[in-house]
Coordinates of C-alpha atoms in Angstrom, one line a residue:
Chain A
S1 CA 3.7 12.4 84.4
A2 CA 6.9 13.0 82.3
V3 CA 7.2 11.6 78.8
I4 CA 10.4 9.6 78.5
S5 CA 12.0 8.4 75.3
Q6 CA 15.0 6.1 74.8
K7 CA 17.2 5.5 71.8
P8 CA 17.8 3.0 70.4
S9 CA 14.7 0.9 71.2
R10 CA 16.7 -2.2 70.4
D11 CA 20.0 -3.3 69.1
I12 CA 22.1 -6.4 68.3
C13 CA 25.8 -5.9 69.0
Q14 CA 28.9 -8.0 68.8
R15 CA 30.9 -8.9 71.9
G16 CA 33.7 -6.5 72.8
T17 CA 31.9 -3.5 71.4
S18 CA 30.2 -0.7 73.3
L19 CA 26.7 0.8 73.0
T20 CA 25.5 4.1 74.3
I21 CA 21.8 4.4 75.2
Q22 CA 20.1 7.8 75.4
C23 CA 17.3 8.8 77.7
Q24 CA 15.4 12.1 77.0
V25 CA 12.7 13.6 79.2
D26 CA 10.2 16.2 78.2
S27 CA 10.6 18.2 81.5
Q28 CA 13.5 19.0 83.9
V29 CA 14.1 16.4 86.5
T30 CA 16.6 16.2 89.3
M31 CA 17.2 12.5 89.4
M32 CA 17.4 9.9 86.7
F33 CA 18.0 6.2 87.2
W34 CA 19.2 3.4 85.0
Y35 CA 18.0 -0.2 85.5
R36 CA 18.8 -3.5 84.0
Q37 CA 16.2 -6.2 83.4
Q38 CA 17.8 -9.5 82.5
P39 CA 15.7 -12.0 80.5
G40 CA 12.9 -13.3 82.7
Q41 CA 14.1 -11.3 85.7
S42 CA 13.1 -8.3 87.7
L43 CA 14.6 -4.9 87.6
T44 CA 17.9 -4.1 89.2
L45 CA 19.1 -0.6 89.7
I46 CA 22.4 0.1 88.0
A47 CA 23.0 3.7 89.1
T48 CA 21.5 7.1 90.0
A49 CA 22.4 10.0 87.8
N50 CA 22.2 13.6 89.2
Q51 CA 22.9 16.5 87.0
G52 CA 26.3 18.1 87.7
S53 CA 27.7 15.3 89.8
E54 CA 29.1 11.8 89.3
A55 CA 26.7 9.0 89.1
T56 CA 26.2 6.8 92.1
Y57 CA 26.5 3.1 91.3
E58 CA 24.9 0.2 93.1
S59 CA 26.8 -2.8 94.4
G60 CA 27.9 -5.0 91.5
F61 CA 28.0 -2.2 88.9
V62 CA 31.1 -0.2 88.1
I63 CA 31.8 3.0 86.2
D64 CA 34.2 1.4 83.8
K65 CA 31.6 -1.0 82.6
F66 CA 28.6 1.3 82.7
P67 CA 29.7 4.9 82.3
I68 CA 26.9 7.4 82.7
S69 CA 26.6 11.0 81.6
R70 CA 24.1 13.6 82.8
P71 CA 24.8 16.8 81.0
N72 CA 21.6 18.6 81.8
L73 CA 18.2 18.2 83.6
T74 CA 16.5 16.5 80.6
F75 CA 19.0 14.0 79.3
S76 CA 21.3 11.1 80.3
T77 CA 23.3 8.4 78.6
L78 CA 24.3 5.0 79.7
T79 CA 27.1 3.2 77.9
V80 CA 27.5 -0.6 78.1
S81 CA 31.2 -1.2 77.5
N82 CA 33.1 -4.2 76.2
M83 CA 29.9 -6.1 75.9
S84 CA 29.5 -9.9 76.4
P85 CA 26.4 -12.0 75.9
E86 CA 25.7 -11.7 79.6
D87 CA 24.9 -8.0 79.0
S88 CA 21.9 -9.0 76.9
S89 CA 19.1 -7.3 78.8
I90 CA 16.5 -4.6 78.7
Y91 CA 18.0 -1.3 79.9
L92 CA 15.5 1.2 81.3
C93 CA 15.8 4.7 82.4
S94 CA 13.4 6.3 84.9
V95 CA 12.9 9.7 86.4
D96 CA 11.8 10.7 89.9
Q97 CA 8.8 13.0 90.2
E98 CA 6.6 14.0 93.0
G99 CA 9.4 14.7 95.4
G100 CA 10.8 11.2 95.5
E101 CA 7.5 9.4 95.8
T102 CA 7.2 8.0 92.3
Q103 CA 9.4 6.9 89.4
Y104 CA 8.3 6.8 85.8
F105 CA 10.0 4.6 83.3
G106 CA 11.0 4.9 79.7
P107 CA 10.1 2.3 77.1
G108 CA 13.5 0.5 77.5
T109 CA 16.3 -0.5 75.2
R110 CA 16.4 -4.2 74.2
L111 CA 20.0 -5.3 73.8
L112 CA 21.2 -8.6 72.4
V113 CA 24.9 -9.3 72.4
L114 CA 26.2 -12.0 70.1
Chain B
A1 CA 16.4 -4.3 104.8
Q2 CA 13.5 -4.1 102.5
S3 CA 12.3 -6.9 100.3
V4 CA 9.3 -7.8 98.2
T5 CA 7.8 -11.2 97.5
Q6 CA 5.4 -11.8 94.7
L7 CA 3.7 -15.2 95.1
G8 CA 3.2 -16.9 91.8
S9 CA 5.4 -16.1 88.9
H10 CA 2.5 -17.1 86.5
V11 CA -1.2 -16.6 87.1
S12 CA -4.0 -17.6 84.7
V13 CA -7.6 -16.3 84.9
S14 CA -10.6 -16.5 82.7
E15 CA -11.8 -13.4 81.0
G16 CA -14.4 -11.8 83.3
A17 CA -13.0 -13.5 86.4
L18 CA -11.4 -11.8 89.4
V19 CA -7.7 -11.0 89.2
L20 CA -5.7 -11.3 92.4
L21 CA -1.9 -10.8 92.3
R22 CA -0.1 -11.1 95.6
C23 CA 2.6 -9.0 97.0
N24 CA 4.1 -9.1 100.5
Y25 CA 6.8 -6.7 101.7
S26 CA 9.2 -6.3 104.5
S27 CA 10.3 -2.9 105.6
S28 CA 11.6 -1.4 108.8
V29 CA 9.8 1.8 108.3
P30 CA 6.4 2.7 106.8
P31 CA 6.9 1.9 103.1
Y32 CA 5.8 3.4 99.9
L33 CA 4.4 0.6 97.7
F34 CA 3.8 0.5 94.0
W35 CA 2.4 -1.7 91.3
Y36 CA 3.8 -1.4 87.8
V37 CA 2.6 -3.2 84.6
Q38 CA 4.9 -4.2 81.7
Y39 CA 3.2 -5.0 78.4
P40 CA 5.2 -7.0 75.9
N41 CA 8.1 -5.1 74.4
Q42 CA 7.3 -2.0 76.5
G43 CA 8.6 -0.2 79.5
L44 CA 7.0 -0.1 83.0
Q45 CA 3.7 1.8 83.5
L46 CA 2.6 2.9 86.9
L47 CA -0.7 1.3 87.9
L48 CA -1.0 2.6 91.4
K49 CA 0.9 3.6 94.5
Y50 CA 0.5 3.7 98.3
T51 CA 2.2 6.5 100.1
S52 CA 0.6 6.4 103.6
A53 CA -2.7 8.0 102.7
A54 CA -5.8 5.8 102.1
T55 CA -5.2 2.1 102.6
L56 CA -7.3 1.2 99.6
V57 CA -5.7 2.6 96.5
K58 CA -7.4 2.8 93.1
G59 CA -5.4 2.8 90.0
I60 CA -5.7 2.9 86.3
N61 CA -7.6 0.3 84.2
G62 CA -9.9 -0.8 87.0
F63 CA -7.1 -2.1 89.3
E64 CA -6.9 -1.5 93.0
A65 CA -4.8 -2.6 95.9
E66 CA -5.2 -2.6 99.6
F67 CA -2.4 -1.9 102.1
K68 CA -2.7 -4.2 105.1
K69 CA 0.0 -3.4 107.6
S70 CA -0.9 -6.4 109.9
E71 CA -0.3 -8.8 107.0
T72 CA 2.5 -6.8 105.4
S73 CA 0.6 -7.2 102.1
F74 CA -0.3 -5.0 99.1
H75 CA -2.2 -7.4 96.8
L76 CA -3.5 -6.2 93.4
T77 CA -7.0 -6.9 92.4
K78 CA -9.4 -6.3 89.5
P79 CA -13.0 -7.5 89.6
S80 CA -13.2 -8.6 86.0
A81 CA -10.2 -9.6 83.8
H82 CA -10.0 -8.4 80.3
M83 CA -7.9 -9.9 77.5
S84 CA -5.9 -6.6 77.4
D85 CA -4.8 -7.2 81.0
A86 CA -2.3 -9.9 79.9
A87 CA 1.1 -8.6 80.9
E88 CA 3.7 -8.8 83.6
Y89 CA 3.1 -7.1 86.9
F90 CA 5.7 -5.9 89.3
C91 CA 5.3 -4.9 92.9
A92 CA 7.9 -2.5 94.3
V93 CA 8.7 -1.0 97.7
S94 CA 10.7 2.1 98.8
R95 CA 11.1 4.0 102.0
G96 CA 10.3 7.3 100.4
T97 CA 13.8 7.5 99.0
Y98 CA 14.8 7.0 95.5
K99 CA 15.8 3.3 95.8
Y100 CA 13.1 0.9 94.8
I101 CA 13.2 -2.8 95.4
F102 CA 11.2 -4.7 92.8
G103 CA 9.6 -8.1 93.2
T104 CA 10.3 -10.8 90.7
G105 CA 7.1 -10.2 88.7
T106 CA 3.9 -12.1 88.0
R107 CA 3.0 -12.9 84.4
L108 CA -0.8 -12.7 84.0
K109 CA -2.5 -14.7 81.4
V110 CA -6.1 -14.2 80.5
L111 CA -8.0 -17.1 79.0
A112 CA -10.8 -16.5 76.6

């Protein structure tokens, strides 16, 4: 399976600021995904990021709040914009392998907004 | 629409006892089913998956799960719990597409 890294691993931010989270994969993948895991909750898909096209956002998530870049087949970024305490969550990226059958996850970025 | 229900947000077992974590799904088409484990301060690790092959699926760390279509279940089991199994476990379903639906998770506590 792919080896996935995320930066930063954790951060504490002030409300109103923005944070960009990086996701790096050690092999080329077509599709990358960004999830949010709010405290004590399950995972919710934010968006799907394909290289060379605009990200596809799930209901309840908008590009202005969570802009995503996918400049190549091994890298993606998620920005959490104009943060509020409600954005305090774990943000995870994942990649699809095995032809859509399985997703593998990065270690996550733990964000606390004060 | 697909959905996943994990019964029991918290499960406690004694070390050496059977681990049983329950997952029921609903899906209009044959599903793909997954169990992931999340250790404290870590991401999700794939334990095992069902993709319409054998109904009894063996995973890592001694875990296995059985797909029962008649019961729409995919319960996770391990014959003997170890202290290192303490973690949160998530069941997920997809239709072979990229969209996963995750359950709400079950936190497993292993008692010495």
